[in-house]
Short mmCIF file of C-alpha atoms and ligand atoms in Angstrom, two decimals:
data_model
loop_
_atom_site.label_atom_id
_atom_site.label_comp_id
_atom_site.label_asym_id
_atom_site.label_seq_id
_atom_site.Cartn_x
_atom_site.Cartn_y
_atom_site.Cartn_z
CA UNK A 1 116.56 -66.20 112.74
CA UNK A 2 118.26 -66.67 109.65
CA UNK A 3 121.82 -66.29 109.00
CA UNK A 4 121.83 -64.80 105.86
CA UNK A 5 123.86 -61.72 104.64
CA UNK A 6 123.50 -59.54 101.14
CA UNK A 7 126.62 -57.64 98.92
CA UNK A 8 125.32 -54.91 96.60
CA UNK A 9 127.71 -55.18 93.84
CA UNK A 10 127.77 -51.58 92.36
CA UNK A 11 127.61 -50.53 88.22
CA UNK A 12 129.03 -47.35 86.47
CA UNK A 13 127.24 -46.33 83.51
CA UNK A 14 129.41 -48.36 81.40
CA UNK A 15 128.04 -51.14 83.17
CA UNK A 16 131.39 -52.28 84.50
CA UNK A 17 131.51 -53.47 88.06
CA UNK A 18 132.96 -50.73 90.59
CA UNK A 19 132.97 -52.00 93.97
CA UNK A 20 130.58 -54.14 96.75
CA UNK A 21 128.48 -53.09 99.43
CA UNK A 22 127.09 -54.86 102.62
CA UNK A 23 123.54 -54.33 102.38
CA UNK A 24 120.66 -55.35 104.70
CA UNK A 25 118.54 -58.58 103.28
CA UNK A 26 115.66 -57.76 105.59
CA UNK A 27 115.23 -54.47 103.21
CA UNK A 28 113.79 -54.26 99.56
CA UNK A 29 116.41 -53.56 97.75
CA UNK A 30 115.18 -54.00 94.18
CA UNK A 31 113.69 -51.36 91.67
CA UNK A 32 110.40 -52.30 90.92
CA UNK A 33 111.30 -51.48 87.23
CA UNK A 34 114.66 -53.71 87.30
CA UNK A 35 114.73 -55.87 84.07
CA UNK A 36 115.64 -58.70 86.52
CA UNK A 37 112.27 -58.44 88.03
CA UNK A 38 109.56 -58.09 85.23
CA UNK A 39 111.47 -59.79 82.28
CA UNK A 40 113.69 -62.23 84.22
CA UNK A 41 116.97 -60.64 82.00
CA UNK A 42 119.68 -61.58 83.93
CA UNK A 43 122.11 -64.39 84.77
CA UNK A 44 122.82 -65.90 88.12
CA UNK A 45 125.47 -68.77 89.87
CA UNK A 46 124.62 -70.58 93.04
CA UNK A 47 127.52 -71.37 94.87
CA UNK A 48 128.22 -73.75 97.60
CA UNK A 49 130.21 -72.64 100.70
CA UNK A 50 132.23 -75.39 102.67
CA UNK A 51 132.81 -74.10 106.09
CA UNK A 52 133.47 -70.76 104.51
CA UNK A 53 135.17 -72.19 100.74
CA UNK A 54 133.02 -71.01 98.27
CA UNK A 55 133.09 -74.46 96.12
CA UNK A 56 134.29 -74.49 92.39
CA UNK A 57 134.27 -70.80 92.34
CA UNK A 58 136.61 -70.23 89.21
CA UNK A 59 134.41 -72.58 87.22
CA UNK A 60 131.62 -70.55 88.74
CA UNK A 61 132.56 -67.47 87.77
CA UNK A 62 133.61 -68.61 84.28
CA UNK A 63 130.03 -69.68 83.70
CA UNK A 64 129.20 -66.81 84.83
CA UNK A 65 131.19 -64.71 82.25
CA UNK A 66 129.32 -67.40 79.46
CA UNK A 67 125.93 -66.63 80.91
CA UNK A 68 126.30 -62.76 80.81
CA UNK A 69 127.90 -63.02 76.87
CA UNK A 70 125.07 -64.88 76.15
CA UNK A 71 123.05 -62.57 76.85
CA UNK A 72 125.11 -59.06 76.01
CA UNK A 73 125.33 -58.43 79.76
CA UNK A 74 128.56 -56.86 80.73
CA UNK A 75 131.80 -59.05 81.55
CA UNK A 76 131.72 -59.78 85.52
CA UNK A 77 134.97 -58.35 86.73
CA UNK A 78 136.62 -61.17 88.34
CA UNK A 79 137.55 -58.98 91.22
CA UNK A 80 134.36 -57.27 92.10
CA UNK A 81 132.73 -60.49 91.61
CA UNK A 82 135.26 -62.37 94.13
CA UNK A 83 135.37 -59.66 96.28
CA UNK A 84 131.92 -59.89 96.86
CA UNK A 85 131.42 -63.64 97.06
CA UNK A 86 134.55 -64.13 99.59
CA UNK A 87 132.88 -61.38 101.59
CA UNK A 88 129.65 -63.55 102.38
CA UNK A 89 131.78 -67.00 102.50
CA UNK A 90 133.59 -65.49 105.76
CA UNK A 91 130.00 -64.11 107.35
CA UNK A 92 128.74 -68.13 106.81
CA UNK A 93 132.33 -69.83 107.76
CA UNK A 94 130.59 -71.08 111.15
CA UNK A 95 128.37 -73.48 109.00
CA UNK A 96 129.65 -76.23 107.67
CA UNK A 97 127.18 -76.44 104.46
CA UNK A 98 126.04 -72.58 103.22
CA UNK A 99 125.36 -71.35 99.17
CA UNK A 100 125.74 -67.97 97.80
CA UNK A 101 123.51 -66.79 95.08
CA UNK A 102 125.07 -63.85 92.69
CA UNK A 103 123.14 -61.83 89.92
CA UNK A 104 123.81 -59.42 87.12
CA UNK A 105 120.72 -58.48 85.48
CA UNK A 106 120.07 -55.73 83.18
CA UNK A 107 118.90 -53.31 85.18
CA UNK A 108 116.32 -50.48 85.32
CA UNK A 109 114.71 -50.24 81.89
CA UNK A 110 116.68 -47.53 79.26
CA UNK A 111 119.37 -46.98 82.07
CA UNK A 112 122.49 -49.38 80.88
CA UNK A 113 123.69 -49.73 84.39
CA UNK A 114 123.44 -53.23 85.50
CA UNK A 115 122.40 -54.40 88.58
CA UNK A 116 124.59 -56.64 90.87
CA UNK A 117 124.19 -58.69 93.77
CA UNK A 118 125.11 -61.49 96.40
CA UNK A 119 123.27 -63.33 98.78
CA UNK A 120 124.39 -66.06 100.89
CA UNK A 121 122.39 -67.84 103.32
CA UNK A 122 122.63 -71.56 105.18
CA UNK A 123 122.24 -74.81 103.07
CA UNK A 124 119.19 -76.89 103.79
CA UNK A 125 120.00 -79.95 105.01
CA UNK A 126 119.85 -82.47 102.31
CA UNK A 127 121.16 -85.65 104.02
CA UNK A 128 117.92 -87.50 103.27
CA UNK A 129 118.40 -86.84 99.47
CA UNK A 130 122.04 -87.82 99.34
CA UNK A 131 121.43 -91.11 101.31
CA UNK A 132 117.92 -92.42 100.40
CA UNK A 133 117.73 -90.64 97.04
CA UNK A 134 115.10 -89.25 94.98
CA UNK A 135 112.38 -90.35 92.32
CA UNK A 136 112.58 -88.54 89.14
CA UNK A 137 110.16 -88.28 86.34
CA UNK A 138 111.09 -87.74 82.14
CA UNK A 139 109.91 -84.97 81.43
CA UNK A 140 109.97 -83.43 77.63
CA UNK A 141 111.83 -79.88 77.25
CA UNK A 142 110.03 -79.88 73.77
CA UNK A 143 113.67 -78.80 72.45
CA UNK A 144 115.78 -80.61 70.00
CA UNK A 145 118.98 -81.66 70.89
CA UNK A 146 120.78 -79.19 68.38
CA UNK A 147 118.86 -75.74 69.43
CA UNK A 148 122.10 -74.34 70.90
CA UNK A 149 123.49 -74.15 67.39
CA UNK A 150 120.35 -73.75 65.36
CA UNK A 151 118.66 -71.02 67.80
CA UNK A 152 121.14 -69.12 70.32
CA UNK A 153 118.53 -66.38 70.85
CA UNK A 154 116.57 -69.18 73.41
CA UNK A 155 119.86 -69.55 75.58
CA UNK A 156 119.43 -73.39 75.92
CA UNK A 157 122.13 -73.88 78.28
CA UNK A 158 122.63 -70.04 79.78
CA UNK A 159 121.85 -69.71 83.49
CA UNK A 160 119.16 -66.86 82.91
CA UNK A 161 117.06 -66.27 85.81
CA UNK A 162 114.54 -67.17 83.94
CA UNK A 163 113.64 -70.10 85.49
CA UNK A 164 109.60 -70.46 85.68
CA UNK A 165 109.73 -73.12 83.37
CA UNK A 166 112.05 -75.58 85.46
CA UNK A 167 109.89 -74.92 88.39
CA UNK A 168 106.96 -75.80 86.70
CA UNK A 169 108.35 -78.65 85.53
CA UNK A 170 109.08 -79.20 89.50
CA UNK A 171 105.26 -78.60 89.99
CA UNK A 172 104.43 -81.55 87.68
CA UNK A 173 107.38 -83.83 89.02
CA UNK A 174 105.59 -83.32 92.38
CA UNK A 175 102.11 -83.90 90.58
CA UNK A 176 103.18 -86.92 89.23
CA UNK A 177 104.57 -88.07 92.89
CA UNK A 178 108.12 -87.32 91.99
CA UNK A 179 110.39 -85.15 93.48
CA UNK A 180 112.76 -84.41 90.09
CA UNK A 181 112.81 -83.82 86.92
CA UNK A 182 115.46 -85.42 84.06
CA UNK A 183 114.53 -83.33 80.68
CA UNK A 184 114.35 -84.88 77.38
CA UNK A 185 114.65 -83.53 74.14
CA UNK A 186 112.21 -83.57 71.80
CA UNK A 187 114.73 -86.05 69.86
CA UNK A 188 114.41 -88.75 72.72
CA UNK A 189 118.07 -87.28 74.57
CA UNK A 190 118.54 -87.04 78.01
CA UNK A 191 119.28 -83.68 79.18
CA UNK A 192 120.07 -82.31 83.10
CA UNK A 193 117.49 -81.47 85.57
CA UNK A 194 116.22 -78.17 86.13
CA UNK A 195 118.78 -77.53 88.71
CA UNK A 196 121.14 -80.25 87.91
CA UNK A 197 123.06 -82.32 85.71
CA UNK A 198 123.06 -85.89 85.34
CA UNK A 199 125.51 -88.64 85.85
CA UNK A 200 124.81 -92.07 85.32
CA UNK A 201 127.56 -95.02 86.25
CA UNK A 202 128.08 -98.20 83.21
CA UNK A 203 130.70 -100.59 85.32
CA UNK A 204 133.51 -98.50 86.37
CA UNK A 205 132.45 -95.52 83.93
CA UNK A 206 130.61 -92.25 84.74
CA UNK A 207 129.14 -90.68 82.21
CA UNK A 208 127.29 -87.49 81.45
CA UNK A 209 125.54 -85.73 78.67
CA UNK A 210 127.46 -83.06 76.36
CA UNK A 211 126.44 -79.74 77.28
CA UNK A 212 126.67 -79.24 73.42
CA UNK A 213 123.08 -80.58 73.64
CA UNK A 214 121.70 -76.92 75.01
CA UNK A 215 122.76 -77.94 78.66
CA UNK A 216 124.33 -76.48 81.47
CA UNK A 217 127.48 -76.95 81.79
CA UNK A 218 127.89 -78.22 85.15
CA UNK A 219 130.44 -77.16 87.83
CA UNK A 220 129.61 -80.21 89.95
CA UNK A 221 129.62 -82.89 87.20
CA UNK A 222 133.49 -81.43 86.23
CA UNK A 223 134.85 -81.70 89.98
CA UNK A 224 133.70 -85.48 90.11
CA UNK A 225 134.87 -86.62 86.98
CA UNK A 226 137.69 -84.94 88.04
CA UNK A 227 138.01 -87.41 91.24
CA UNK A 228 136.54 -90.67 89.63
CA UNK A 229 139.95 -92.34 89.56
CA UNK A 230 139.81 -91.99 93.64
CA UNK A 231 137.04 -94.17 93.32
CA UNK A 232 138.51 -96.61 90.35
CA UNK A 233 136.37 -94.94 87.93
CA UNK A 234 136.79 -93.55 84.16
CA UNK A 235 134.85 -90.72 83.02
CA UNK A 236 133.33 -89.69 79.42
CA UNK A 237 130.74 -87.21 78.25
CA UNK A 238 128.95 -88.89 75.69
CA UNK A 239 124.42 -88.59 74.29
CA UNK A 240 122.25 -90.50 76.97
CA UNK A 241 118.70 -92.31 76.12
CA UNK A 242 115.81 -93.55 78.37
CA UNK A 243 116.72 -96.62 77.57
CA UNK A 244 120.25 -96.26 78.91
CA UNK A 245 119.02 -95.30 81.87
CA UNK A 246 117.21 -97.56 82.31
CA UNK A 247 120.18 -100.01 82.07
CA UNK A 248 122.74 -98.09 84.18
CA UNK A 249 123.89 -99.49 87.00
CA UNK A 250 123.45 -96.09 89.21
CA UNK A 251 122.60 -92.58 88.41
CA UNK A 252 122.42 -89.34 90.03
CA UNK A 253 121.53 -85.73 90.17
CA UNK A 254 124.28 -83.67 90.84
CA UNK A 255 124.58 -79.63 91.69
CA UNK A 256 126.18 -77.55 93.73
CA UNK A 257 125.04 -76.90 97.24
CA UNK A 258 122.49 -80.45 97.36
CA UNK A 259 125.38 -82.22 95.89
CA UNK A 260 124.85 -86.00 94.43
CA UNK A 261 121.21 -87.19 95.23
CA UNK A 262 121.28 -90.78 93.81
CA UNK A 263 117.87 -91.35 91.65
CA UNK A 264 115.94 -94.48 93.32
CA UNK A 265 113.16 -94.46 91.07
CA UNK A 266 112.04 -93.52 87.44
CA UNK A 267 108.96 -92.71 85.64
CA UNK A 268 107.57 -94.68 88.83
CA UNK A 269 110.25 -97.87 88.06
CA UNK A 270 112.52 -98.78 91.10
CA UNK A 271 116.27 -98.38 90.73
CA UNK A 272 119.15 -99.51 92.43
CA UNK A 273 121.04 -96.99 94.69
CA UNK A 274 124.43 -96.91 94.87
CA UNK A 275 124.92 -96.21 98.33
CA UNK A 276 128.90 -96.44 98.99
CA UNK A 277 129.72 -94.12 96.17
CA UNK A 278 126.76 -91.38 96.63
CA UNK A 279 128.70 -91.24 100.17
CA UNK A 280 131.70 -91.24 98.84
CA UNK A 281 130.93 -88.82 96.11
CA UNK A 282 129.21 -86.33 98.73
CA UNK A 283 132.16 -86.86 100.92
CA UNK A 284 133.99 -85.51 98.49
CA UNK A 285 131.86 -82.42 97.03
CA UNK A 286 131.29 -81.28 100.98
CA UNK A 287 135.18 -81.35 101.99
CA UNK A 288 136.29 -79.18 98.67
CA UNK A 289 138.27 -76.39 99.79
CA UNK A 290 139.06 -75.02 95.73
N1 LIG B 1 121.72 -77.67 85.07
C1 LIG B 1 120.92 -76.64 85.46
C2 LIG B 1 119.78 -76.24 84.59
C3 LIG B 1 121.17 -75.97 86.67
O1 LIG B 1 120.38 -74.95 87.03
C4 LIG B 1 122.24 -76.39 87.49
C5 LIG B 1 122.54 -75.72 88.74
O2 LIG B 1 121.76 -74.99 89.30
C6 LIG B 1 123.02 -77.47 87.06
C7 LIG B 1 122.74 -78.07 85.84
C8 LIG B 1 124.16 -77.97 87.91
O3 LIG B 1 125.23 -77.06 87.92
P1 LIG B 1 126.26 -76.99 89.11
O4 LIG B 1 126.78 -78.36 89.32
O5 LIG B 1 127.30 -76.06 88.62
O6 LIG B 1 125.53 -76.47 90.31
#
């Protein structure tokens, strides 16, 4: 069986935050009328959990504060919100690799009382990815790389939970014999997967798109640039092409809870794997205790 565990995380009518409750994940728990069901209106973080640490968790939380503004969903209460996530970090300390998923959504339809939870669970084990690596496809978002500032209203760059389109674009990365996806803007920029953001390494610089672009901003991407110099490398966050892609020495997928998957092959075109840092760098993301 499983070891998963769930945290209600309880709403007064002002929709602030007012305290967490263990709940049973083997029981529906959901209104069938909740806006996070049949409109996908919410905002979500997924979390990794080192041997009980929830990973990055302030920058977590922080993005999840930008996710709910985005979308006029009440401010998270820090406490609530940490409350409930260190609560399900303890229940999966026995694991050494576990994620926690938490939600705010809008709630029942015409009720203005949000509706909060946390679920945490047991990572999959993704030592294939990290090692071996994964073939990606390009895939156009059909999104230029300046909708953030020309049209907020389509959240480029909020982590709404709705997220059919980045699993269809999974569908067609599988289709096409791929098991990623790198977006690309309809301008010819490289974006971030649909679950992760990408880092590619020029000599002894990693570098990563500008979340500027209608991107994620990534929790995992900051904590490695953070630790490049541990590896004798320099850091900047500058617009990415195909082309110089292509011509990178190494690149990777990075997110929380899979960590960096080096990318062996695009568009069906082999490419190098850099296998002593994707170790080192998943070294690293596994044994954070912040
Ligand atoms: N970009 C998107 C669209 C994502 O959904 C995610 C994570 O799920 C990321 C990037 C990577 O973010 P993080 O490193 O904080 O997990």
């Amino acid at each position: 069986m499983t070891d998963a565990h769930l945290v209600l995380v309880s709403h007064d009518g002002e929709g602030h935050a007012t305290g967490v409750v263990p709940a049973d994940p083997d029981l529906a728990q959901l209104s069938v009328l909740d806006l996070a069901a049949t409109r996908g209106d919410g905002v979500f973080e997924t979390i990794s959990v080192g041997a009980g640490h929830p990973q990055a968790f302030a920058a977590h939380l922080e993005r999840f504060a930008r996710s709910a503004r985005m979308l006029d969903l009440p401010h998270p209460d820090e406490g609530v919100w940490g409350d409930a996530v260190h609560a399900l970090a303890e229940r999966l300390a026995d694991h050494d690799e576990a994620w926690i998923k938490i939600v705010l959504a809008r709630g029942v339809e015409g009720r203005s009382m949000p509706t909060g939870w946390g679920y945490g669970t047991v990572a999959p084990d993704y030592r294939r990815e990290r090692t071996e690596g994964i073939e990606v496809v390009l895939l156009d978002r059909g999104l230029r790389s300046d909708v953030a500032a020309t049209s907020p209203w389509l959240l480029a760059g909020a982590k709404t939970l709705s997220y059919a389109i980045n699993r269809a674009a999974l569908r067609e990365a599988m289709r096409r014999g791929a098991d990623d996806v790198v977006f690309v803007s309809s301008d010819g920029l490289l974006l971030e997967g649909p679950t992760s953001t990408l880092v590619i390494r020029r000599g002894t610089e990693l570098v990563s798109p500008p979340a500027e672009l209608g991107i994620l901003p990534g929790t995992t991407q900051v904590d490695l640039f953070e630790a490049a110099d541990e590896w004798g490398l320099t850091s900047a966050i500058e617009p990415l092409t195909p082309a110089g892609l292509a011509s990178a020495d190494a690149a990777w997928l990075v997110s929380s809870v899979r960590h960096a998957a080096p990318l062996r092959s695009v568009d069906g075109v082999a490419r190098a794997v850099d296998g002593e840092l994707s170790a080192a760098m998943n070294g690293f993301l596994r044994r954070r205790t912040h």
